[in-house]
Coordinates of C-alpha atoms in Angstrom, one line a residue:
M204 CA 0.1 0.0 0.0
T205 CA 1.4 3.6 -0.8
A206 CA 2.9 5.6 2.1
Y207 CA 1.2 8.9 2.9
P208 CA 1.7 11.3 1.9
P209 CA 3.1 9.6 -1.5
E210 CA 6.0 10.2 -3.0
P211 CA 6.4 12.8 -5.7
A212 CA 5.4 11.1 -9.0
T213 CA 8.4 10.3 -11.7
V214 CA 8.0 12.1 -15.0
A215 CA 7.9 9.3 -17.6
E216 CA 9.4 10.3 -21.0
S217 CA 6.2 10.1 -22.6
D218 CA 5.0 12.4 -20.1
P219 CA 4.4 16.4 -21.3
P220 CA 7.3 18.6 -20.9
A221 CA 7.1 21.0 -18.2
G222 CA 5.2 24.1 -19.4
A223 CA 3.2 22.0 -22.2
R224 CA -0.1 21.7 -20.0
N225 CA -2.1 24.7 -21.4
R226 CA -1.1 23.7 -24.9
N227 CA -4.0 23.5 -27.2
V228 CA -6.0 20.4 -27.7
D229 CA -4.7 18.3 -30.9
F230 CA -7.7 18.1 -33.2
C231 CA -6.2 15.4 -35.6
T232 CA -6.9 12.4 -37.5
L233 CA -7.1 8.8 -35.8
N234 CA -3.6 7.8 -37.5
E235 CA -2.2 11.0 -35.8
A236 CA -3.9 10.7 -32.3
V237 CA -2.7 7.2 -31.7
S238 CA 0.7 7.6 -32.9
R239 CA 1.3 11.2 -31.2
H240 CA -0.1 10.3 -27.9
I241 CA -0.1 6.4 -27.2
H242 CA 3.5 4.7 -26.5
P243 CA 4.8 1.1 -26.0
G244 CA 4.5 0.3 -22.3
D245 CA 1.7 2.6 -21.8
A246 CA -1.2 1.6 -19.4
I247 CA -4.3 2.2 -21.8
H248 CA -7.4 2.8 -20.1
V249 CA -10.7 2.4 -22.3
I250 CA -13.5 4.3 -20.8
M251 CA -16.6 2.6 -20.7
G252 CA -19.7 4.7 -20.9
H253 CA -22.8 3.7 -22.7
S254 CA -20.8 3.4 -25.7
R255 CA -18.9 0.4 -25.4
W256 CA -16.0 0.7 -28.3
S257 CA -14.1 3.3 -30.1
A258 CA -12.7 4.1 -33.4
L259 CA -9.5 4.7 -31.5
V260 CA -9.3 1.3 -30.3
R261 CA -9.6 0.1 -34.0
E262 CA -6.6 2.3 -34.7
L263 CA -4.7 1.1 -31.9
V264 CA -4.9 -2.3 -33.1
R265 CA -3.9 -1.4 -36.7
Q266 CA -0.9 0.4 -35.5
H267 CA 0.2 -2.2 -33.0
W268 CA -1.0 -5.6 -34.8
G269 CA 1.9 -7.9 -34.2
T270 CA 4.4 -5.6 -32.1
P271 CA 5.1 -6.5 -28.5
A272 CA 4.0 -3.1 -27.3
G273 CA 3.6 -4.3 -23.4
F274 CA 0.4 -2.5 -23.2
T275 CA -1.5 -2.8 -19.9
L276 CA -5.1 -2.6 -20.9
I277 CA -7.3 -1.1 -18.2
M278 CA -10.9 -1.9 -19.7
A279 CA -14.1 -2.8 -17.5
S280 CA -16.0 -5.0 -19.8
L281 CA -13.7 -6.5 -22.7
S282 CA -16.6 -7.9 -24.6
S283 CA -16.2 -9.9 -28.1
L284 CA -14.0 -6.9 -29.8
G285 CA -11.8 -7.1 -26.8
A286 CA -10.6 -10.1 -28.1
V287 CA -9.2 -8.4 -31.2
L288 CA -6.7 -6.6 -28.8
F289 CA -5.5 -9.9 -27.3
R290 CA -5.1 -11.3 -30.8
S291 CA -2.9 -8.2 -31.8
G292 CA 0.1 -9.3 -29.5
A293 CA 0.4 -5.7 -28.1
V294 CA -1.0 -6.5 -24.5
K295 CA 0.7 -8.1 -21.8
K296 CA -1.6 -7.2 -18.9
V297 CA -5.4 -6.5 -18.3
I298 CA -7.0 -4.8 -15.3
T299 CA -10.8 -5.9 -15.7
V300 CA -14.1 -6.8 -14.4
Y301 CA -15.8 -8.7 -17.0
S302 CA -13.9 -10.8 -19.7
G303 CA -16.7 -12.3 -21.8
D304 CA -19.2 -12.0 -24.5
S305 CA -22.5 -9.8 -24.4
F306 CA -24.4 -10.7 -27.4
P307 CA -26.5 -12.4 -28.0
V308 CA -25.9 -13.6 -24.5
F309 CA -23.3 -13.3 -21.7
T310 CA -20.8 -16.0 -22.1
P311 CA -17.3 -16.8 -21.5
N312 CA -14.8 -16.4 -24.7
P313 CA -12.1 -18.7 -25.4
V314 CA -9.5 -16.2 -26.8
F315 CA -9.7 -14.7 -23.1
Q316 CA -9.8 -18.2 -21.6
Q317 CA -6.8 -19.3 -23.4
A318 CA -4.8 -16.0 -22.8
Y319 CA -5.1 -16.3 -19.3
S320 CA -4.6 -20.1 -19.1
S321 CA -1.6 -20.1 -21.1
G322 CA -0.3 -17.0 -18.9
T323 CA 0.3 -14.9 -22.4
I324 CA -1.6 -12.1 -20.6
E325 CA -1.7 -11.5 -17.2
V326 CA -5.2 -10.6 -15.8
E327 CA -6.4 -8.5 -12.4
N328 CA -9.9 -8.9 -11.6
W329 CA -12.0 -6.4 -9.9
S330 CA -15.5 -5.7 -9.1
F331 CA -17.3 -2.7 -11.3
L332 CA -17.1 -0.5 -8.3
T333 CA -13.6 -1.4 -6.6
Y334 CA -12.5 -0.5 -10.3
I335 CA -13.9 2.5 -10.3
Q336 CA -12.7 3.5 -6.9
R337 CA -9.3 2.8 -7.5
L338 CA -9.4 5.1 -10.5
R339 CA -11.1 7.6 -8.2
A340 CA -8.2 7.3 -5.9
A341 CA -5.7 8.4 -8.8
A342 CA -7.9 10.9 -9.8
T343 CA -8.2 12.6 -6.6
G344 CA -4.5 12.1 -5.4
V345 CA -5.0 10.2 -2.5
P346 CA -3.5 7.0 -1.5
A347 CA -6.2 4.8 -1.2
V348 CA -10.0 4.8 -1.1
V349 CA -12.1 2.9 1.3
T350 CA -14.2 0.3 -0.2
G351 CA -17.4 -1.7 1.1
S352 CA -16.9 -4.2 -1.5
V353 CA -14.6 -7.1 -2.3
R354 CA -14.4 -8.3 1.5
G355 CA -14.9 -12.0 1.8
S356 CA -14.1 -12.7 -1.7
S357 CA -10.7 -14.0 -3.5
M358 CA -10.4 -10.6 -4.9
T359 CA -8.7 -9.8 -1.7
A360 CA -5.8 -11.5 -2.9
N361 CA -5.1 -8.6 -5.4
D362 CA -2.0 -6.5 -4.3
A363 CA -4.1 -3.5 -4.4
Y364 CA -6.4 -4.3 -1.6
E365 CA -5.6 -3.8 2.0
E366 CA -7.6 -4.3 5.3
V367 CA -6.5 -2.0 8.2
D368 CA -7.5 -1.7 11.7
S369 CA -8.3 1.9 12.6
S370 CA -9.8 3.6 15.2
F371 CA -13.1 3.8 13.1
G372 CA -13.1 -0.2 13.0
R373 CA -11.5 -2.4 10.4
V374 CA -11.5 -0.8 6.9
S375 CA -10.9 -2.2 3.4
L376 CA -8.8 -0.3 1.0
V377 CA -7.9 0.0 -2.4
A378 CA -5.1 1.5 -4.3
P379 CA -5.0 4.2 -7.2
L380 CA -5.4 2.7 -10.5
V381 CA -3.0 5.2 -12.6
P382 CA -3.7 4.8 -16.8
D383 CA -1.0 6.9 -18.6
V384 CA -4.0 7.8 -21.1
A385 CA -7.6 7.3 -21.2
L386 CA -10.1 6.3 -24.5
V387 CA -13.3 7.7 -25.2
H388 CA -16.1 8.1 -27.4
A389 CA -17.8 11.5 -26.6
A390 CA -21.0 12.5 -28.4
V391 CA -19.7 16.2 -28.9
A392 CA -16.8 18.3 -28.6
D393 CA -16.6 22.0 -28.8
R394 CA -13.4 23.6 -30.5
Q395 CA -12.0 24.2 -27.1
G396 CA -11.8 20.4 -26.5
N397 CA -14.5 20.1 -23.7
L398 CA -16.7 16.7 -24.3
A399 CA -20.2 15.9 -23.7
I400 CA -21.5 12.6 -23.0
A401 CA -25.0 12.3 -22.0
P402 CA -25.8 9.8 -19.2
P403 CA -26.1 6.9 -17.9
M404 CA -22.3 6.6 -18.1
F405 CA -21.2 3.4 -16.3
E406 CA -18.1 3.8 -15.1
G407 CA -18.5 7.8 -15.5
A408 CA -15.6 10.3 -16.4
V409 CA -13.2 9.1 -13.4
G410 CA -10.9 7.9 -15.8
A411 CA -10.2 10.8 -17.5
F412 CA -9.0 12.5 -14.5
A413 CA -6.8 9.5 -13.6
A414 CA -5.0 9.2 -16.4
R415 CA -1.2 10.9 -16.2
R416 CA -1.3 12.5 -19.5
G417 CA -4.9 13.0 -20.5
V418 CA -7.7 12.0 -22.8
L419 CA -7.7 11.1 -26.5
A420 CA -11.3 11.2 -27.7
T421 CA -13.5 10.5 -30.7
V422 CA -16.5 12.1 -31.1
E423 CA -19.8 12.5 -33.3
K424 CA -19.0 16.0 -34.2
V425 CA -17.5 19.1 -33.2
V426 CA -19.5 22.4 -32.4
D427 CA -18.6 25.9 -31.8
D428 CA -20.2 26.2 -28.3
L429 CA -21.3 23.8 -25.7
S430 CA -22.3 26.3 -23.2
P431 CA -26.2 25.4 -23.7
W432 CA -25.3 21.7 -22.7
S433 CA -22.8 22.5 -19.7
S434 CA -24.6 20.2 -17.4
L435 CA -23.6 17.3 -20.0
V436 CA -20.0 18.4 -20.4
R437 CA -18.2 15.5 -18.5
I438 CA -14.5 16.0 -19.6
P439 CA -12.9 19.6 -19.5
A440 CA -10.8 20.7 -22.3
H441 CA -7.8 20.9 -19.7
R442 CA -7.6 16.9 -19.6
V443 CA -8.0 16.5 -23.3
L444 CA -4.9 15.5 -25.6
G445 CA -6.6 14.9 -28.9
I446 CA -10.0 15.0 -30.5
V447 CA -10.9 13.2 -33.5
E448 CA -14.1 13.9 -35.3
A449 CA -15.6 10.5 -36.2
P450 CA -19.4 10.0 -36.8
F451 CA -20.5 6.5 -35.8
G452 CA -17.1 6.4 -33.8
A453 CA -18.3 4.3 -31.1
H454 CA -19.9 1.2 -33.7
P455 CA -20.8 -1.1 -32.9
G456 CA -21.4 0.5 -29.6
G457 CA -24.2 3.2 -29.8
V458 CA -24.5 6.7 -28.9
F459 CA -27.5 7.8 -26.7
P460 CA -27.9 11.8 -27.2
G461 CA -30.0 12.4 -24.1
T462 CA -33.5 12.4 -23.1
T463 CA -36.1 14.9 -24.3
G464 CA -35.2 18.2 -23.0
A465 CA -31.8 17.4 -22.0
R466 CA -30.3 16.5 -25.6
L467 CA -27.3 17.1 -27.0
P468 CA -27.0 18.6 -30.4
V469 CA -26.2 15.2 -32.5
D470 CA -28.1 12.3 -33.8
G471 CA -27.7 9.2 -31.5
Y472 CA -27.8 5.5 -32.7
A473 CA -28.6 2.3 -31.4
E474 CA -25.9 -0.8 -30.9
D475 CA -25.3 -2.9 -33.9
I476 CA -26.0 -6.2 -32.2
P477 CA -25.8 -8.2 -35.3
F478 CA -22.1 -7.0 -35.4
W479 CA -21.4 -8.0 -31.9
I480 CA -22.8 -11.4 -32.3
D481 CA -20.7 -11.4 -35.9
A482 CA -17.7 -10.5 -33.7
R483 CA -18.4 -13.4 -31.0
E484 CA -18.8 -16.1 -33.6
A485 CA -15.7 -15.1 -35.5
S486 CA -13.7 -15.3 -32.2
R487 CA -14.5 -19.0 -31.8
R488 CA -13.3 -19.9 -35.5
P489 CA -10.0 -20.6 -36.4
D490 CA -10.2 -18.0 -38.8
F491 CA -10.5 -15.0 -36.5
D492 CA -7.3 -13.2 -37.6
D493 CA -9.1 -13.2 -41.2
W494 CA -12.2 -11.4 -39.7
I495 CA -9.9 -8.9 -37.8
R496 CA -8.2 -8.4 -41.3
E497 CA -11.1 -7.9 -43.0
W498 CA -13.0 -5.2 -40.6
I499 CA -10.0 -3.9 -38.5
L500 CA -6.9 -4.1 -40.4
D501 CA -7.9 -3.4 -44.2
P502 CA -10.0 -0.5 -44.0
V503 CA -7.3 2.5 -44.2
D504 CA -9.2 4.8 -42.4
H505 CA -12.5 5.6 -40.5
D506 CA -14.4 7.0 -43.4
A507 CA -13.1 3.4 -45.1
Y508 CA -14.5 1.5 -42.4
L509 CA -18.1 3.5 -42.5
A510 CA -18.2 2.9 -46.2
K511 CA -17.8 -1.3 -45.6
L512 CA -20.6 -1.0 -43.1
G513 CA -22.9 0.7 -45.9
S514 CA -25.2 3.7 -45.5
H515 CA -28.3 1.6 -45.1
R516 CA -27.1 -0.3 -42.1
L517 CA -25.9 3.4 -40.7
D518 CA -29.4 4.6 -41.5
E519 CA -31.0 1.7 -39.6
L520 CA -28.9 2.1 -36.6
A521 CA -29.9 5.6 -36.2
R522 CA -33.8 5.0 -36.8
S523 CA -33.6 2.2 -34.1
T524 CA -33.1 4.8 -31.5
Q525 CA -36.8 6.0 -32.0
S526 CA -38.4 2.5 -31.7
L527 CA -37.4 -1.1 -31.1
L528 CA -37.4 -3.2 -34.2
P529 CA -39.9 -6.0 -34.3
S530 CA -38.3 -9.6 -33.6
A531 CA -38.2 -11.6 -36.5
D532 CA -38.2 -14.7 -34.8
T533 CA -40.6 -15.4 -32.0
I534 CA -41.2 -18.1 -30.0
D535 CA -44.2 -20.2 -30.5
P536 CA -46.7 -19.5 -27.6
T537 CA -47.6 -23.7 -27.3
T538 CA -44.1 -24.4 -26.9
P539 CA -43.7 -25.9 -23.4
P540 CA -41.9 -24.0 -20.6
T541 CA -37.9 -24.6 -20.5
A542 CA -36.0 -25.4 -17.6
A543 CA -35.1 -21.6 -17.4
E544 CA -38.5 -20.4 -17.7
H545 CA -39.9 -22.8 -14.8
A546 CA -36.8 -21.3 -12.4
A547 CA -37.6 -17.5 -13.5
V548 CA -41.4 -17.9 -12.8
W549 CA -40.9 -19.3 -9.4
F550 CA -38.1 -16.6 -9.0
S551 CA -40.3 -14.0 -9.8
H552 CA -43.1 -15.0 -7.5
L553 CA -40.5 -15.1 -4.6
L554 CA -39.1 -11.7 -5.3
D555 CA -42.9 -10.2 -5.2
R556 CA -43.2 -12.0 -1.9
R557 CA -40.0 -10.7 -0.8
I558 CA -40.7 -7.3 -2.1
E559 CA -44.0 -7.2 0.3
A560 CA -42.1 -8.8 3.3
T561 CA -39.4 -6.7 3.4
S562 CA -40.8 -3.3 2.1
A563 CA -38.0 -3.0 -0.4
D564 CA -37.2 0.3 -1.8
A565 CA -35.1 -1.1 -4.9
V566 CA -34.2 -4.1 -6.9
L567 CA -31.0 -4.5 -8.9
A568 CA -31.2 -7.2 -11.1
G569 CA -27.7 -9.1 -12.9
A570 CA -27.9 -9.6 -16.5
G571 CA -29.6 -12.3 -18.4
L572 CA -32.2 -14.9 -16.8
A573 CA -32.2 -13.0 -13.4
N574 CA -32.9 -9.7 -15.1
L575 CA -36.0 -10.8 -16.8
A576 CA -37.3 -12.7 -13.6
A577 CA -36.5 -9.6 -11.7
W578 CA -38.4 -7.6 -14.5
V579 CA -41.5 -9.7 -14.1
G580 CA -41.5 -9.9 -10.3
A581 CA -41.0 -6.3 -9.5
E582 CA -43.7 -5.6 -12.4
R583 CA -46.0 -7.8 -10.2
A584 CA -45.1 -6.0 -6.9
R585 CA -45.6 -2.5 -8.6
S586 CA -49.2 -3.8 -9.6
S587 CA -49.8 -4.4 -6.0
G588 CA -49.1 -1.2 -5.0
H589 CA -45.4 -1.3 -4.2
K590 CA -43.2 1.6 -5.3
V591 CA -40.1 -0.6 -5.9
A592 CA -37.5 1.2 -8.2
L593 CA -35.7 -0.7 -10.4
A594 CA -32.2 -0.2 -10.8
A595 CA -29.3 -1.2 -13.3
E596 CA -25.5 -1.2 -12.9
L597 CA -25.2 0.9 -15.7
G598 CA -26.6 3.9 -14.1
L599 CA -30.2 3.5 -14.3
W600 CA -33.0 4.3 -11.5
N601 CA -36.7 3.4 -11.1
Y602 CA -36.8 2.5 -14.7
T603 CA -39.4 0.4 -16.5
P604 CA -38.3 -2.2 -18.9
E605 CA -39.3 -2.1 -22.6
P606 CA -41.1 -5.2 -24.0
G607 CA -39.5 -6.9 -26.5
D608 CA -35.7 -6.1 -25.7
P609 CA -34.1 -8.5 -23.0
Y610 CA -31.0 -6.8 -22.5
I611 CA -30.6 -4.9 -19.3
F612 CA -28.7 -2.0 -21.1
S613 CA -31.0 -1.5 -23.9
F614 CA -31.3 2.4 -25.1
A615 CA -35.0 1.6 -25.1
N616 CA -35.1 1.7 -21.2
F617 CA -33.2 5.0 -20.5
P618 CA -36.1 7.3 -21.1
A619 CA -38.1 5.3 -18.8
A620 CA -35.8 5.8 -15.9
S621 CA -36.2 8.5 -13.2
M622 CA -32.7 9.3 -12.8
L623 CA -29.8 8.6 -15.3
L624 CA -26.7 8.0 -13.4
D625 CA -23.5 6.1 -13.1
T626 CA -22.1 2.9 -11.9
E627 CA -20.4 4.7 -9.0
Q628 CA -23.9 6.3 -7.9
V629 CA -25.9 3.2 -8.2
L630 CA -24.1 0.4 -6.7
G631 CA -21.7 2.8 -4.5
G632 CA -24.5 5.3 -3.2
L633 CA -28.1 4.1 -3.6
I634 CA -27.7 0.2 -3.5
G635 CA -25.0 0.8 -0.7
C636 CA -27.2 3.4 1.0
P637 CA -28.0 2.2 4.9
H638 CA -31.4 4.2 4.5
L639 CA -32.7 2.1 1.5
R640 CA -33.3 -1.4 1.5
T641 CA -32.6 -3.3 -1.4
I642 CA -32.6 -6.7 -3.0
A643 CA -30.3 -8.2 -5.1
C644 CA -31.4 -10.6 -8.0
V645 CA -28.2 -12.4 -9.8
G646 CA -27.2 -15.7 -11.4
S647 CA -24.2 -17.9 -10.9
A648 CA -21.9 -20.3 -12.8
Q649 CA -21.2 -21.8 -9.6
I650 CA -22.9 -21.6 -5.8
D651 CA -21.7 -23.8 -3.0
R652 CA -23.8 -24.8 0.2
H653 CA -22.9 -21.6 2.1
G654 CA -24.2 -19.4 -1.0
N655 CA -20.8 -18.4 -2.0
I656 CA -20.9 -17.3 -5.9
N657 CA -18.2 -18.2 -8.6
T658 CA -18.3 -16.2 -11.6
T659 CA -14.7 -15.7 -12.2
R660 CA -12.9 -19.1 -12.6
I661 CA -13.2 -22.9 -11.9
D662 CA -9.9 -24.4 -10.6
P663 CA -8.1 -26.3 -12.3
G664 CA -10.5 -25.7 -15.1
P665 CA -11.9 -22.8 -17.5
Y666 CA -12.0 -18.9 -16.7
L667 CA -15.6 -17.8 -16.8
V668 CA -16.2 -14.2 -17.1
G669 CA -15.5 -12.1 -13.7
S670 CA -17.4 -10.4 -11.1
G671 CA -19.3 -7.5 -13.2
G672 CA -21.2 -5.7 -10.5
G673 CA -22.3 -8.8 -8.9
N674 CA -19.9 -8.7 -5.8
D675 CA -20.5 -5.1 -5.1
V676 CA -24.5 -5.7 -5.2
V677 CA -24.5 -9.1 -3.3
T678 CA -22.0 -7.4 -0.5
T679 CA -24.1 -4.2 -0.2
A680 CA -27.9 -5.2 -0.9
D681 CA -30.0 -6.1 2.2
E682 CA -30.5 -9.7 0.7
T683 CA -29.7 -11.7 -2.5
L684 CA -31.8 -14.1 -4.6
V685 CA -30.1 -16.3 -6.7
I686 CA -31.3 -18.0 -10.1
G687 CA -29.8 -21.0 -12.0
T688 CA -30.9 -24.4 -13.5
M689 CA -29.8 -27.2 -11.2
S690 CA -26.9 -29.3 -12.1
R691 CA -23.8 -30.8 -10.0
R692 CA -21.5 -28.7 -12.2
R693 CA -23.2 -25.6 -10.6
F694 CA -24.0 -26.8 -7.3
V695 CA -20.6 -27.7 -5.4
E696 CA -19.6 -28.2 -2.1
D697 CA -17.2 -25.4 -1.9
C698 CA -16.6 -22.8 -4.6
S699 CA -12.5 -22.8 -5.5
Y700 CA -12.8 -18.9 -6.4
V701 CA -15.3 -16.7 -4.6
T702 CA -16.6 -13.8 -6.5
S703 CA -19.1 -12.9 -4.1
P704 CA -19.6 -14.0 -0.5
G705 CA -22.9 -15.7 0.5
H706 CA -23.4 -14.2 3.8
R707 CA -26.3 -12.3 2.5
V708 CA -28.1 -14.8 0.0
H709 CA -31.6 -15.3 1.1
A710 CA -32.5 -18.3 -1.2
V711 CA -31.6 -20.0 -4.5
V712 CA -34.4 -20.5 -7.1
T713 CA -33.9 -23.5 -9.6
D714 CA -35.9 -25.5 -12.0
L715 CA -36.1 -28.5 -9.7
G716 CA -36.7 -26.2 -6.5
T717 CA -36.0 -23.5 -4.0
L718 CA -32.8 -23.8 -1.4
T719 CA -33.4 -21.5 1.4
M720 CA -30.3 -20.3 3.6
Q721 CA -30.8 -21.6 7.1
N722 CA -28.0 -21.2 9.7
G723 CA -25.6 -20.5 6.8
D724 CA -26.6 -23.6 5.1
L725 CA -28.7 -24.0 1.7
V726 CA -31.4 -26.1 2.5
L727 CA -34.4 -27.5 0.2
T728 CA -37.5 -25.7 1.4
H729 CA -39.7 -25.8 -1.9
I730 CA -39.8 -28.5 -4.6
A731 CA -40.9 -28.4 -8.4
P732 CA -44.6 -30.1 -8.5
G733 CA -44.5 -33.5 -10.7
P734 CA -46.3 -36.7 -11.3
E735 CA -43.3 -38.7 -9.5
P736 CA -43.8 -39.6 -5.7
I737 CA -42.2 -36.9 -3.8
T738 CA -39.4 -39.2 -2.6
E739 CA -38.1 -39.8 -6.4
R740 CA -38.3 -36.2 -6.8
I741 CA -36.2 -35.6 -3.8
A742 CA -33.6 -37.9 -4.9
H743 CA -33.7 -36.4 -8.5
I744 CA -32.6 -33.2 -6.8
R745 CA -29.9 -34.9 -4.7
A746 CA -28.3 -36.4 -7.8
H747 CA -28.1 -33.0 -9.3
C748 CA -26.5 -31.4 -5.9
G749 CA -22.8 -31.5 -5.3
W750 CA -23.4 -31.9 -1.6
D751 CA -25.4 -33.8 0.7
L752 CA -28.5 -31.6 0.7
T753 CA -30.7 -31.2 3.9
I754 CA -34.1 -31.2 3.4
S755 CA -36.5 -29.0 5.4
N756 CA -39.0 -30.7 7.5
D757 CA -41.3 -28.4 6.2
L758 CA -41.0 -29.0 2.5
Q759 CA -43.5 -27.5 0.3
E760 CA -44.5 -28.0 -3.2
L761 CA -44.1 -25.0 -5.7
P762 CA -47.4 -24.0 -7.7
P763 CA -47.5 -25.1 -11.3
V764 CA -46.1 -22.7 -13.9
T765 CA -49.0 -21.0 -15.6
P766 CA -49.0 -19.9 -19.5
E767 CA -49.7 -16.5 -18.3
D768 CA -46.4 -16.3 -16.5
V769 CA -44.6 -17.9 -19.0
Q770 CA -45.8 -15.5 -21.8
R771 CA -45.4 -12.6 -19.3
L772 CA -41.4 -13.5 -19.4
R773 CA -41.4 -14.1 -23.4
S774 CA -42.7 -10.7 -23.6
F775 CA -39.3 -9.0 -22.8
D776 CA -37.3 -12.0 -24.3
R777 CA -39.3 -13.0 -27.5
T778 CA -36.8 -14.8 -29.3
G779 CA -35.8 -16.9 -26.1
L780 CA -32.1 -15.9 -26.0
F781 CA -32.2 -15.9 -22.1
L782 CA -35.0 -18.5 -21.7
G783 CA -33.4 -21.5 -22.7
H784 CA -34.8 -21.8 -26.0
R785 CA -31.8 -21.6 -28.4
D786 CA -30.0 -24.4 -26.9
R787 CA -33.5 -26.5 -25.8
S788 CA -33.1 -30.1 -25.4
T789 CA -36.0 -32.5 -26.8
T790 CA -36.7 -34.3 -23.3
P791 CA -38.3 -33.3 -20.4
T792 CA -36.2 -31.4 -17.8
R793 CA -36.0 -33.9 -15.0
A794 CA -35.6 -36.7 -17.6
R795 CA -32.5 -35.1 -18.8
D796 CA -29.0 -36.3 -17.1
R797 CA -27.2 -32.9 -16.7
S798 CA -24.3 -34.4 -14.8
E799 CA -22.2 -33.9 -17.7
D800 CA -23.3 -30.7 -18.8
P801 CA -20.3 -28.1 -19.7
A802 CA -19.2 -25.6 -17.1
P803 CA -22.3 -23.3 -16.6
T804 CA -22.2 -19.5 -16.9
P805 CA -23.6 -16.6 -14.7
F806 CA -26.5 -16.0 -17.2
G807 CA -27.6 -19.8 -18.1
D808 CA -25.9 -23.0 -19.2
R809 CA -24.7 -21.7 -22.4
V810 CA -20.7 -21.8 -22.8

């Protein structure tokens, strides 16, 4: 841990010379921005707002493809395109929160798994909040920041984490995380170099103030004056090194221009989900480098990239911010419920009851199946008169999800929120507020008998995805509800890696029954209905649990799943991405042997 007061920072060769801090912002091309301002050995922070990517990152890959540049990549959510940076050979270490795909479903990515298992790239895992708090420490010049997250998890082994005894009690601290340069896509810049971004902002702009040298930005356009939108200026010109005007520069991410009455002078556009999916699929093929060459290396500049995408595709992305496009492939309403749908229906009913029993102020749902089930459960509670707020770690508070779009971070949900914030405000303020009662709804790749959750890695097996905001919300919410289909691969005696400690887990809902925490142990308290004798159903559950499961003396039977319950879930996920229809088995749930299933993910059984 850094001593206080900290030693004066050593000026690196790449730092601006004395007296250069007041120079003009460099308005330049992508090629010039990267070649002038990024140097081998840099720690590069890719800022994640609601825009997930940047034309600057593509240019970084082009200029350093096949070179041992020795970059440290500081990037909260790597996503499928993060695999492009890995394949470049220019990255030696990653400091991250989520190493996986986001579209079409949340899954591990083999490029990250192989790089980590081989040791080609070193990975340092954090939760979303502690990752941001480390940047906050650097931005404010303090030796450490107090955190309420991570304690009780395997992330306490990180060198930048420490617990100390103080006169105020035992305190958890995280050390500063200092990038050399930060990359961001902002919506608009003015000619002085100020950058405006509409919320929600995920990790916010703190990385811009943490970076030693400053910020490189792409923007949709440059305007003469941003003073009418000063409330949306997030990064001052004093922190900006260079700006590149690059329309659609966040592609395949999107740009949200703001809500009515607080809208920036720029047209927004939605995320290009088919492109994300194409990148995901390509990363799983042996010809991934060919895909990278086609889409990243060969286009000589940003204009060539946009020309390859085509004006029709770009126009569709711009139009789709106004309304959701209809789903082309919807679930046949006569299709029987999947295992995931059984679990989600029972989960939604339990959440409704817990909201009533605890008078919960808010529900924060993780992505995927937990998110859909929480949406339905919170909707049911609201219809009964409970004023419970839905929250999302991206920075949404008290929003109403839009039917037809199952993604938790859909732009369609932004205008429906009563507050548009960032992750630090939601996870570190509202969810962690001792004066608000909150319930966390999450999935798990693995969960053990004590409720400990693992979404990071299975020792000695594969890397999964990381914490995301899971550790933060599970650690600080008043109680946690977990969802997952039941198998011995998911329900284990002890998690080899603890992403989120289980001391606040109230119950785990599965397709076969519900396990409730009693005296520090998960106990079967509710069992799925079925024609088999209850003794057979209990034996079936025990066969799919990795420990000697205790059965409650007051075991109750869950109600049958109704078509109305199922259709409400499907109204949000019309193509069945998270509801188990894309890899549906033709055999009944209980008859299928899942003992040899592949390692589950936090968001379903897909890998």
